[in-house]
mmCIF file of C-alpha atoms in Angstrom:
data_model
loop_
_atom_site.group_PDB
_atom_site.id
_atom_site.type_symbol
_atom_site.label_atom_id
_atom_site.label_comp_id
_atom_site.label_asym_id
_atom_site.label_seq_id
_atom_site.Cartn_x
_atom_site.Cartn_y
_atom_site.Cartn_z
ATOM 1 C CA MET A 1 102.510 289.093 67.092
ATOM 2 C CA THR A 2 102.563 286.107 69.446
ATOM 3 C CA THR A 3 105.161 283.379 69.406
ATOM 4 C CA ALA A 4 103.874 279.790 69.228
ATOM 5 C CA ALA A 5 104.727 277.658 72.132
ATOM 6 C CA PRO A 6 107.442 275.079 71.481
ATOM 7 C CA PRO A 7 106.135 271.527 70.853
ATOM 8 C CA ALA A 8 106.439 268.587 73.145
ATOM 9 C CA VAL A 9 109.757 266.820 72.762
ATOM 10 C CA LEU A 10 110.586 263.123 72.945
ATOM 11 C CA PHE A 11 114.110 261.979 73.863
ATOM 12 C CA VAL A 12 114.751 258.299 72.898
ATOM 13 C CA ALA A 13 118.083 256.750 73.859
ATOM 14 C CA ASP A 14 119.422 253.669 72.098
ATOM 15 C CA HIS A 15 121.934 252.783 74.789
ATOM 16 C CA ARG A 16 123.142 249.745 72.849
ATOM 17 C CA ALA A 17 123.874 251.592 69.670
ATOM 18 C CA GLY A 18 125.150 254.683 71.481
ATOM 19 C CA SER A 19 122.763 257.352 70.366
ATOM 20 C CA VAL A 20 120.093 259.785 71.639
ATOM 21 C CA HIS A 21 117.321 260.892 69.196
ATOM 22 C CA VAL A 22 115.324 264.001 69.877
ATOM 23 C CA LEU A 23 111.977 264.462 68.083
ATOM 24 C CA THR A 24 108.988 266.702 68.211
ATOM 25 C CA VAL A 25 105.613 265.250 69.218
ATOM 26 C CA PRO A 26 103.345 264.370 67.560
ATOM 27 C CA ASP A 27 104.810 264.975 64.061
ATOM 28 C CA GLY A 28 108.125 263.179 64.738
ATOM 29 C CA GLU A 29 110.396 265.928 63.301
ATOM 30 C CA ARG A 30 114.046 265.230 64.222
ATOM 31 C CA ILE A 31 115.480 268.259 65.983
ATOM 32 C CA GLY A 32 118.617 266.661 67.304
ATOM 33 C CA CYS A 33 120.648 263.518 67.547
ATOM 34 C CA LEU A 34 123.683 262.524 69.631
ATOM 35 C CA THR A 35 126.048 259.691 68.435
ATOM 36 C CA GLY A 36 128.760 257.976 70.432
ATOM 37 C CA ARG A 37 126.674 258.524 73.622
ATOM 38 C CA HIS A 38 125.706 255.459 75.678
ATOM 39 C CA LEU A 39 122.997 256.336 78.185
ATOM 40 C CA SER A 40 122.968 254.620 81.565
ATOM 41 C CA GLU A 41 119.616 252.950 81.154
ATOM 42 C CA HIS A 42 119.337 252.152 84.825
ATOM 43 C CA ALA A 43 119.950 255.744 85.941
ATOM 44 C CA GLY A 44 117.619 256.961 83.208
ATOM 45 C CA PHE A 45 116.578 260.522 82.490
ATOM 46 C CA LEU A 46 116.107 263.196 85.120
ATOM 47 C CA ALA A 47 113.662 266.101 84.319
ATOM 48 C CA LEU A 48 115.054 269.539 85.017
ATOM 49 C CA PRO A 49 113.432 272.984 84.873
ATOM 50 C CA GLY A 50 113.029 274.641 81.462
ATOM 51 C CA GLY A 51 112.250 271.378 79.587
ATOM 52 C CA ARG A 52 115.815 270.132 80.056
ATOM 53 C CA VAL A 53 116.760 266.598 80.958
ATOM 54 C CA ALA A 54 119.907 265.126 82.536
ATOM 55 C CA CYS A 55 121.365 261.600 81.923
ATOM 56 C CA VAL A 56 124.692 259.865 82.283
ATOM 57 C CA ASP A 57 126.892 258.628 79.368
ATOM 58 C CA ASP A 58 128.110 255.397 80.952
ATOM 59 C CA ARG A 59 130.904 254.948 78.432
ATOM 60 C CA ARG A 60 132.514 258.398 78.565
ATOM 61 C CA GLY A 61 131.738 258.951 82.226
ATOM 62 C CA GLU A 62 129.868 262.226 81.783
ATOM 63 C CA LEU A 63 126.710 263.718 83.178
ATOM 64 C CA LEU A 64 124.876 265.394 80.325
ATOM 65 C CA VAL A 65 122.340 268.194 80.578
ATOM 66 C CA LEU A 66 120.272 268.316 77.344
ATOM 67 C CA ASP A 67 118.354 271.401 76.233
ATOM 68 C CA PRO A 68 116.185 270.620 73.124
ATOM 69 C CA HIS A 69 115.432 274.324 72.656
ATOM 70 C CA GLY A 70 118.913 275.696 73.118
ATOM 71 C CA GLU A 71 121.609 276.635 70.627
ATOM 72 C CA ARG A 72 123.323 273.327 71.425
ATOM 73 C CA LEU A 73 121.581 270.168 72.477
ATOM 74 C CA VAL A 74 124.319 269.338 75.026
ATOM 75 C CA GLU A 75 124.199 272.334 77.328
ATOM 76 C CA THR A 76 126.620 270.846 79.892
ATOM 77 C CA ALA A 77 128.864 267.781 80.113
ATOM 78 C CA VAL A 78 130.407 267.078 83.486
ATOM 79 C CA PRO A 79 132.740 264.133 84.331
ATOM 80 C CA VAL A 80 131.195 261.709 86.853
ATOM 81 C CA ALA A 81 132.011 258.232 88.201
ATOM 82 C CA VAL A 82 130.499 255.296 86.351
ATOM 83 C CA PRO A 83 128.830 252.779 86.032
ATOM 84 C CA ALA A 84 125.945 255.057 86.903
ATOM 85 C CA GLU A 85 123.339 253.386 89.079
ATOM 86 C CA HIS A 86 120.980 256.226 90.114
ATOM 87 C CA LEU A 87 120.621 259.907 89.356
ATOM 88 C CA ALA A 88 118.745 262.548 91.351
ATOM 89 C CA GLY A 89 118.653 266.236 91.996
ATOM 90 C CA ASP A 90 117.407 268.752 94.541
ATOM 91 C CA PRO A 91 113.888 270.243 93.861
ATOM 92 C CA ALA A 92 115.495 273.252 92.173
ATOM 93 C CA GLY A 93 117.446 271.058 89.773
ATOM 94 C CA ARG A 94 120.726 272.782 90.726
ATOM 95 C CA ARG A 95 122.477 270.132 92.835
ATOM 96 C CA LEU A 96 122.712 266.632 91.386
ATOM 97 C CA ALA A 97 124.053 263.335 92.640
ATOM 98 C CA VAL A 98 125.059 260.154 90.790
ATOM 99 C CA THR A 99 125.669 256.828 92.537
ATOM 100 C CA THR A 100 127.569 253.857 91.017
ATOM 101 C CA GLY A 101 126.597 250.197 90.929
ATOM 102 C CA LEU A 102 127.504 247.041 89.072
ATOM 103 C CA GLY A 103 127.277 248.059 85.408
ATOM 104 C CA ALA A 104 128.139 245.006 83.231
ATOM 105 C CA ASN A 105 129.510 243.010 86.178
ATOM 106 C CA GLY A 106 127.880 240.331 88.178
ATOM 107 C CA THR A 107 128.249 242.064 91.552
ATOM 108 C CA PRO A 108 128.602 245.694 92.642
ATOM 109 C CA TRP A 109 132.205 246.828 92.858
ATOM 110 C CA SER A 110 132.242 250.656 92.949
ATOM 111 C CA ASP A 111 131.553 252.774 96.010
ATOM 112 C CA LEU A 112 131.972 256.168 94.297
ATOM 113 C CA LEU A 113 129.385 258.930 94.617
ATOM 114 C CA THR A 114 129.617 262.132 92.474
ATOM 115 C CA VAL A 115 127.909 265.417 93.387
ATOM 116 C CA VAL A 116 127.587 268.361 90.988
ATOM 117 C CA ASP A 117 126.553 271.978 91.510
ATOM 118 C CA ARG A 118 125.182 273.161 88.089
ATOM 119 C CA ALA A 119 125.263 276.791 89.143
ATOM 120 C CA THR A 120 128.960 276.934 90.083
ATOM 121 C CA GLY A 121 130.338 274.072 88.026
ATOM 122 C CA GLU A 122 131.831 272.410 91.154
ATOM 123 C CA VAL A 123 132.156 268.604 91.123
ATOM 124 C CA ALA A 124 133.369 266.207 93.769
ATOM 125 C CA ARG A 125 133.745 262.452 94.089
ATOM 126 C CA VAL A 126 133.752 260.561 97.342
ATOM 127 C CA ARG A 127 133.618 256.930 98.472
ATOM 128 C CA THR A 128 130.558 255.714 100.378
ATOM 129 C CA ARG A 129 129.736 252.008 100.421
ATOM 130 C CA THR A 130 129.867 249.325 97.744
ATOM 131 C CA GLY A 131 126.444 248.305 96.611
ATOM 132 C CA GLU A 132 123.662 249.598 94.361
ATOM 133 C CA PRO A 133 122.522 252.632 96.327
ATOM 134 C CA GLY A 134 119.475 254.612 95.408
ATOM 135 C CA VAL A 135 119.753 258.385 95.944
ATOM 136 C CA THR A 136 117.469 261.460 96.632
ATOM 137 C CA VAL A 137 118.563 265.056 97.221
ATOM 138 C CA LEU A 138 116.350 266.770 99.765
ATOM 139 C CA GLY A 139 116.020 270.581 99.709
ATOM 140 C CA GLY A 140 114.838 272.798 102.550
ATOM 141 C CA GLY A 141 118.013 274.682 103.446
ATOM 142 C CA ASP A 142 121.320 273.067 102.738
ATOM 143 C CA PRO A 143 120.497 270.024 100.629
ATOM 144 C CA LEU A 144 120.818 266.517 102.028
ATOM 145 C CA VAL A 145 122.012 263.650 99.860
ATOM 146 C CA VAL A 146 120.201 260.516 101.112
ATOM 147 C CA LEU A 147 121.535 257.184 100.000
ATOM 148 C CA ARG A 148 119.424 254.116 100.225
ATOM 149 C CA HIS A 149 121.672 251.148 100.933
ATOM 150 C CA ARG A 150 121.051 247.374 100.947
ATOM 151 C CA GLU A 151 122.528 244.456 102.991
ATOM 152 C CA PRO A 152 122.581 245.968 105.518
ATOM 153 C CA GLY A 153 119.688 248.260 104.631
ATOM 154 C CA ALA A 154 119.872 251.934 105.637
ATOM 155 C CA LEU A 155 119.035 255.487 104.715
ATOM 156 C CA ALA A 156 122.309 257.418 105.028
ATOM 157 C CA ALA A 157 122.083 261.252 105.065
ATOM 158 C CA HIS A 158 125.104 263.418 103.869
ATOM 159 C CA ARG A 159 125.237 267.198 103.785
ATOM 160 C CA PHE A 160 125.657 268.210 100.172
ATOM 161 C CA ALA A 161 127.999 271.017 101.167
ATOM 162 C CA ASP A 162 130.310 268.527 103.004
ATOM 163 C CA LEU A 163 130.462 266.288 100.009
ATOM 164 C CA LEU A 164 131.122 269.081 97.551
ATOM 165 C CA ALA A 165 133.970 270.344 99.816
ATOM 166 C CA ALA A 166 135.700 266.949 99.889
ATOM 167 C CA PRO A 167 139.392 267.142 98.984
ATOM 168 C CA PRO A 168 140.821 265.314 95.862
ATOM 169 C CA GLY A 169 141.462 261.615 95.905
ATOM 170 C CA CYS A 170 137.961 260.324 96.481
ATOM 171 C CA PRO A 171 138.059 260.157 100.302
ATOM 172 C CA VAL A 172 135.614 258.123 102.282
ATOM 173 C CA ALA A 173 132.572 260.159 103.279
ATOM 174 C CA GLU A 174 130.726 258.985 106.394
ATOM 175 C CA PRO A 175 127.073 259.970 106.707
ATOM 176 C CA HIS A 176 126.225 262.141 109.587
ATOM 177 C CA HIS A 177 122.865 260.441 110.187
ATOM 178 C CA ARG A 178 121.467 256.966 109.525
ATOM 179 C CA LEU A 179 118.111 255.246 109.604
ATOM 180 C CA PRO A 180 117.778 251.450 109.500
ATOM 181 C CA LEU A 181 115.900 249.797 106.556
ATOM 182 C CA PRO A 182 115.223 246.190 105.580
ATOM 183 C CA ASP A 183 117.897 244.686 103.442
ATOM 184 C CA ASP A 184 115.783 244.417 100.298
ATOM 185 C CA GLY A 185 115.208 248.050 99.425
ATOM 186 C CA HIS A 186 114.652 248.818 95.747
ATOM 187 C CA GLY A 187 112.909 251.985 94.550
ATOM 188 C CA ASP A 188 113.189 255.604 95.701
ATOM 189 C CA ALA A 189 111.138 258.779 95.571
ATOM 190 C CA GLN A 190 110.746 262.144 97.266
ATOM 191 C CA ASP A 191 108.033 264.632 97.787
ATOM 192 C CA PRO A 192 109.637 268.081 97.407
ATOM 193 C CA GLN A 193 106.726 269.886 99.031
ATOM 194 C CA GLY A 194 106.596 267.691 102.038
ATOM 195 C CA GLY A 195 110.385 267.224 102.486
ATOM 196 C CA ARG A 196 109.947 263.486 102.635
ATOM 197 C CA VAL A 197 111.878 260.611 101.202
ATOM 198 C CA PHE A 198 110.400 257.192 100.399
ATOM 199 C CA ALA A 199 112.026 253.765 99.886
ATOM 200 C CA ALA A 200 110.346 250.578 98.663
ATOM 201 C CA THR A 201 111.059 247.286 100.540
ATOM 202 C CA GLY A 202 109.329 243.952 100.807
ATOM 203 C CA GLU A 203 107.196 245.082 103.718
ATOM 204 C CA GLY A 204 106.057 248.364 102.102
ATOM 205 C CA VAL A 205 107.116 251.948 101.549
ATOM 206 C CA HIS A 206 109.336 253.345 104.258
ATOM 207 C CA ARG A 207 108.960 257.095 104.898
ATOM 208 C CA ALA A 208 111.199 259.673 106.559
ATOM 209 C CA ARG A 209 110.811 263.410 106.830
ATOM 210 C CA ARG A 210 113.585 265.921 107.033
ATOM 211 C CA GLU A 211 114.069 267.839 110.297
ATOM 212 C CA GLY A 212 117.143 269.962 110.133
ATOM 213 C CA ASP A 213 119.997 267.703 109.051
ATOM 214 C CA THR A 214 118.332 264.542 110.319
ATOM 215 C CA LEU A 215 115.618 262.135 109.047
ATOM 216 C CA VAL A 216 112.697 261.241 111.231
ATOM 217 C CA PRO A 217 111.011 257.928 110.423
ATOM 218 C CA GLU A 218 107.304 257.668 109.873
ATOM 219 C CA ALA A 219 104.881 254.759 109.670
ATOM 220 C CA VAL A 220 105.489 252.287 106.856
ATOM 221 C CA LEU A 221 102.857 252.257 104.035
ATOM 222 C CA PRO A 222 101.915 248.586 103.490
ATOM 223 C CA TRP A 223 101.575 247.167 100.034
ATOM 224 C CA GLY A 224 98.282 245.423 101.076
ATOM 225 C CA SER A 225 99.011 242.637 98.620
ATOM 226 C CA SER A 226 100.982 239.401 98.252
ATOM 227 C CA GLY A 227 103.212 241.233 95.729
ATOM 228 C CA ARG A 228 105.708 244.007 96.335
ATOM 229 C CA GLY A 229 106.939 247.075 94.461
ATOM 230 C CA TRP A 230 110.415 247.188 92.969
ATOM 231 C CA TYR A 231 109.904 250.684 91.451
ATOM 232 C CA LEU A 232 108.645 253.815 93.160
ATOM 233 C CA ARG A 233 107.675 257.115 91.550
ATOM 234 C CA PHE A 234 106.320 260.414 92.781
ATOM 235 C CA ASP A 235 103.406 261.948 90.862
ATOM 236 C CA PRO A 236 103.686 265.735 90.998
ATOM 237 C CA ARG A 237 100.243 266.170 89.410
ATOM 238 C CA ARG A 238 98.395 265.118 92.555
ATOM 239 C CA ARG A 239 101.104 264.339 95.123
ATOM 240 C CA ALA A 240 100.797 260.587 94.933
ATOM 241 C CA LEU A 241 103.167 257.660 94.961
ATOM 242 C CA TRP A 242 103.004 254.980 92.273
ATOM 243 C CA SER A 243 104.435 251.518 92.050
ATOM 244 C CA THR A 244 103.824 248.179 90.313
ATOM 245 C CA LEU A 245 103.397 245.264 92.660
ATOM 246 C CA ARG A 246 104.826 241.994 91.373
ATOM 247 C CA GLY A 247 103.722 238.634 92.808
ATOM 248 C CA GLY A 248 103.729 234.988 91.823
ATOM 249 C CA PRO A 249 106.601 232.521 91.475
ATOM 250 C CA GLY A 250 110.066 233.610 92.316
ATOM 251 C CA ASP A 251 111.634 231.748 89.412
ATOM 252 C CA PRO A 252 112.280 234.214 86.572
ATOM 253 C CA LEU A 253 111.759 231.439 84.030
ATOM 254 C CA ARG A 254 108.073 231.507 85.108
ATOM 255 C CA TRP A 255 107.723 235.204 84.482
ATOM 256 C CA PRO A 256 104.536 234.771 82.328
ATOM 257 C CA GLU A 257 102.865 233.714 85.599
ATOM 258 C CA TRP A 258 103.873 236.849 87.556
ATOM 259 C CA THR A 259 100.997 238.883 88.848
ATOM 260 C CA ASN A 260 100.952 242.707 88.527
ATOM 261 C CA GLU A 261 98.999 245.451 90.283
ATOM 262 C CA ALA A 262 99.211 249.190 89.935
ATOM 263 C CA TRP A 263 99.635 250.691 93.444
ATOM 264 C CA CYS A 264 98.780 254.333 94.083
ATOM 265 C CA HIS A 265 98.917 256.147 97.445
ATOM 266 C CA ASP A 266 97.509 259.679 97.665
ATOM 267 C CA LEU A 267 99.725 261.622 100.062
ATOM 268 C CA GLY A 268 97.030 264.181 100.740
ATOM 269 C CA THR A 269 94.151 261.790 101.612
ATOM 270 C CA GLY A 270 96.186 258.805 102.730
ATOM 271 C CA ARG A 271 94.030 256.610 100.389
ATOM 272 C CA THR A 272 95.684 253.667 98.606
ATOM 273 C CA VAL A 273 94.197 252.052 95.471
ATOM 274 C CA ARG A 274 95.397 248.875 93.774
ATOM 275 C CA THR A 275 94.348 248.006 90.249
ATOM 276 C CA GLU A 276 94.887 244.633 88.588
ATOM 277 C CA LEU A 277 97.072 244.828 85.447
ATOM 278 C CA GLY A 278 97.334 241.200 84.362
ATOM 279 C CA PRO A 279 100.123 238.533 84.233
ATOM 280 C CA GLY A 280 103.554 238.925 82.688
ATOM 281 C CA LEU A 281 106.262 241.593 83.030
ATOM 282 C CA VAL A 282 105.174 245.092 84.163
ATOM 283 C CA PHE A 283 107.801 247.430 85.578
ATOM 284 C CA ARG A 284 108.334 251.081 84.938
ATOM 285 C CA LEU A 285 105.475 253.477 84.401
ATOM 286 C CA ALA A 286 104.919 256.951 82.931
ATOM 287 C CA LEU A 287 102.690 259.869 83.984
ATOM 288 C CA ALA A 288 100.598 261.668 81.336
ATOM 289 C CA ARG A 289 98.266 264.610 81.929
ATOM 290 C CA HIS A 290 95.221 262.566 82.996
ATOM 291 C CA HIS A 291 96.524 258.938 82.845
ATOM 292 C CA THR A 292 99.187 256.683 84.197
ATOM 293 C CA ALA A 293 100.775 254.397 81.488
ATOM 294 C CA PHE A 294 102.120 250.880 81.945
ATOM 295 C CA THR A 295 103.372 248.332 79.391
ATOM 296 C CA ARG A 296 102.620 244.644 79.976
ATOM 297 C CA LEU A 297 104.753 241.993 78.153
ATOM 298 C CA HIS A 298 103.396 238.490 77.840
ATOM 299 C CA PRO A 299 103.818 235.651 75.290
ATOM 300 C CA ASP A 300 100.091 235.816 74.481
ATOM 301 C CA GLY A 301 100.433 239.519 73.483
ATOM 302 C CA ASP A 302 101.791 242.796 74.729
ATOM 303 C CA GLU A 303 99.687 245.898 75.589
ATOM 304 C CA LEU A 304 99.786 249.430 76.784
ATOM 305 C CA ILE A 305 97.580 249.965 79.866
ATOM 306 C CA LEU A 306 96.236 253.481 80.555
ATOM 307 C CA LEU A 307 94.732 254.172 83.984
ATOM 308 C CA ASP A 308 92.555 257.278 84.279
ATOM 309 C CA ALA A 309 91.865 259.294 87.441
ATOM 310 C CA ALA A 310 89.204 256.797 88.439
ATOM 311 C CA HIS A 311 91.737 253.899 88.083
ATOM 312 C CA THR A 312 89.778 252.514 85.167
ATOM 313 C CA ALA A 313 92.008 250.637 82.732
ATOM 314 C CA ARG A 314 92.008 251.103 78.942
ATOM 315 C CA ARG A 315 94.026 248.432 77.177
ATOM 316 C CA VAL A 316 95.768 249.065 73.856
ATOM 317 C CA PRO A 317 97.241 246.072 71.985
ATOM 318 C CA LEU A 318 100.818 246.477 70.867
ATOM 319 C CA PRO A 319 102.393 244.780 67.807
ATOM 320 C CA ALA A 320 104.681 241.863 68.656
ATOM 321 C CA MET A 321 108.444 242.211 68.815
ATOM 322 C CA ALA A 322 110.829 239.884 67.090
ATOM 323 C CA GLY A 323 113.052 238.545 69.855
ATOM 324 C CA ALA A 324 110.478 239.222 72.555
ATOM 325 C CA PRO A 325 110.707 237.350 75.883
ATOM 326 C CA ARG A 326 109.353 233.793 75.562
ATOM 327 C CA ARG A 327 108.189 231.010 77.829
ATOM 328 C CA GLY A 328 111.085 229.105 79.279
ATOM 329 C CA GLY A 329 113.503 232.102 79.280
ATOM 330 C CA THR A 330 113.910 235.178 81.446
ATOM 331 C CA PRO A 331 112.269 238.486 80.468
ATOM 332 C CA TRP A 332 115.498 240.426 80.560
ATOM 333 C CA GLU A 333 118.475 238.472 79.252
ATOM 334 C CA GLY A 334 119.163 238.813 75.519
ATOM 335 C CA VAL A 335 115.587 239.822 74.659
ATOM 336 C CA GLN A 336 113.780 242.791 73.413
ATOM 337 C CA ARG A 337 111.772 245.078 75.743
ATOM 338 C CA ARG A 338 109.807 248.236 75.693
ATOM 339 C CA ALA A 339 110.221 251.709 77.281
ATOM 340 C CA VAL A 340 107.266 253.968 78.037
ATOM 341 C CA ALA A 341 107.323 257.780 78.261
ATOM 342 C CA ALA A 342 104.789 260.494 78.932
ATOM 343 C CA SER A 343 104.522 264.059 80.251
ATOM 344 C CA PRO A 344 102.288 265.457 82.970
ATOM 345 C CA GLY A 345 101.491 268.289 80.530
ATOM 346 C CA SER A 346 100.388 266.204 77.613
ATOM 347 C CA ASP A 347 98.065 263.341 76.572
ATOM 348 C CA TRP A 348 100.696 261.678 74.415
ATOM 349 C CA VAL A 349 102.216 258.405 75.453
ATOM 350 C CA ALA A 350 105.296 256.957 73.678
ATOM 351 C CA VAL A 351 106.074 253.228 73.750
ATOM 352 C CA THR A 352 109.233 251.807 72.084
ATOM 353 C CA ARG A 353 109.339 248.574 70.079
ATOM 354 C CA GLY A 354 112.713 247.015 70.878
ATOM 355 C CA GLY A 355 114.684 245.695 67.954
ATOM 356 C CA HIS A 356 112.459 247.422 65.365
ATOM 357 C CA GLY A 357 113.615 251.033 65.841
ATOM 358 C CA GLU A 358 110.025 252.139 66.246
ATOM 359 C CA VAL A 359 108.120 254.246 68.751
ATOM 360 C CA HIS A 360 104.293 253.977 69.050
ATOM 361 C CA LEU A 361 102.760 257.457 69.795
ATOM 362 C CA VAL A 362 99.351 256.912 71.460
ATOM 363 C CA ASP A 363 96.767 259.510 72.410
ATOM 364 C CA ALA A 364 95.840 258.565 75.976
ATOM 365 C CA ALA A 365 92.525 260.450 75.725
ATOM 366 C CA THR A 366 91.308 258.063 73.012
ATOM 367 C CA GLY A 367 93.662 255.059 73.295
ATOM 368 C CA ARG A 368 94.438 255.317 69.594
ATOM 369 C CA GLU A 369 97.899 255.239 67.966
ATOM 370 C CA ALA A 370 98.324 258.542 66.284
ATOM 371 C CA SER A 371 101.613 257.815 64.600
ATOM 372 C CA ARG A 372 104.552 255.433 64.538
ATOM 373 C CA LEU A 373 108.003 257.117 64.629
ATOM 374 C CA ARG A 374 110.843 255.276 62.969
ATOM 375 C CA LEU A 375 114.432 255.805 64.079
ATOM 376 C CA ALA A 376 117.730 255.111 62.439
ATOM 377 C CA THR A 377 118.825 252.653 65.207
ATOM 378 C CA PRO A 378 117.135 249.440 66.262
ATOM 379 C CA LEU A 379 116.502 250.262 69.972
ATOM 380 C CA ASP A 380 117.791 246.846 71.042
ATOM 381 C CA HIS A 381 116.633 245.996 74.596
ATOM 382 C CA GLY A 382 113.900 248.653 74.191
ATOM 383 C CA GLY A 383 116.051 251.739 74.692
ATOM 384 C CA HIS A 384 114.905 254.410 77.161
ATOM 385 C CA ALA A 385 112.707 257.405 76.611
ATOM 386 C CA VAL A 386 111.390 260.599 78.275
ATOM 387 C CA LEU A 387 108.792 263.075 77.060
ATOM 388 C CA ARG A 388 108.746 266.762 77.999
ATOM 389 C CA ALA A 389 105.961 269.293 77.275
ATOM 390 C CA PRO A 390 106.274 273.027 77.815
ATOM 391 C CA GLY A 391 105.684 273.893 81.450
ATOM 392 C CA ASP A 392 104.737 270.348 82.324
ATOM 393 C CA GLY A 393 106.200 270.418 85.823
ATOM 394 C CA ALA A 394 107.874 267.039 85.383
ATOM 395 C CA GLU A 395 110.850 268.314 87.398
ATOM 396 C CA GLY A 396 108.532 268.044 90.395
ATOM 397 C CA ASP A 397 109.722 264.435 90.490
ATOM 398 C CA PRO A 398 113.474 264.989 91.055
ATOM 399 C CA VAL A 399 114.582 261.336 90.722
ATOM 400 C CA GLY A 400 115.965 259.905 87.492
ATOM 401 C CA ARG A 401 113.584 257.561 85.689
#
């Protein structure tokens, strides 16, 4: 007698209401729910081996490892410094790092970095540099924690073992190696197979490869566009980098005029493809089995955009949101938004409808909405979501999204 494979699982966090909903896909059966847990939406979810995900509870100051198929949904809860800015792990998912940023404040104020060894339970906190640092954890021997700083820009490499051995009291930890970067870095990724780290800046994607305990710079990948990427993601399906290039007026009140292009760079062939997405707000993206998914917000109508392997776009209209961004206002202050989630092992794409407590479940192969999941909380500001399918290999992107 064979045992049926577990279903795909969707995690949806309502970080405003303080809950995390866990549902099977596509039927929407609720298999778990956490209350009193306020996900750090900026740090997002980190895919771990075995279908697990990690996230940070920004209110309690805990790193959570969630196992949807375990006896308990919360497999591990570890104290970490908050407000969490970025979350990343080494390729094995054992050693994790959490940086801090500005949280609900106007400027960054915390310089604390937390490192966690999931295998031993060891945790340490150190001081680095105030800002909003991105982070990657490179494997290949003793892991390196690489912080991406701004103003002044730099990639700062720390030995994980040194950080974990820091004494109590949150001492200052100086990096043992630095590489200069432009001051406007925003967006981080790593290729575990190639031992490379990537950082998005205004001039393009900066690359560095690990050699021993140092980083060796490589040629910058240009955007090839008047826009730039503020988000960077590694695609483990085909070893590619993805971003969304935003151009147009700098005034956020004119966001409906922003231009958007999907940017994809194949690390194997060195080929870069840009695809027009349309005006408005496009930011984060999600990787399904054969498609890359984007949401585009615009006063004239929102849509889900599905790019196939040939970079051909299928556009799926989305129902309007009450409280959606409007002309004359910004697209992120006091308005509803959408989160998008997918799994490299599935054709399902999930899109939240902020303020309505709904999730549209779309079959990327057909572009049709298969079902609409309704939650017990409103998903104000769009919430955050991640989709895991059995054996999907999503942990091949070891940076929180």
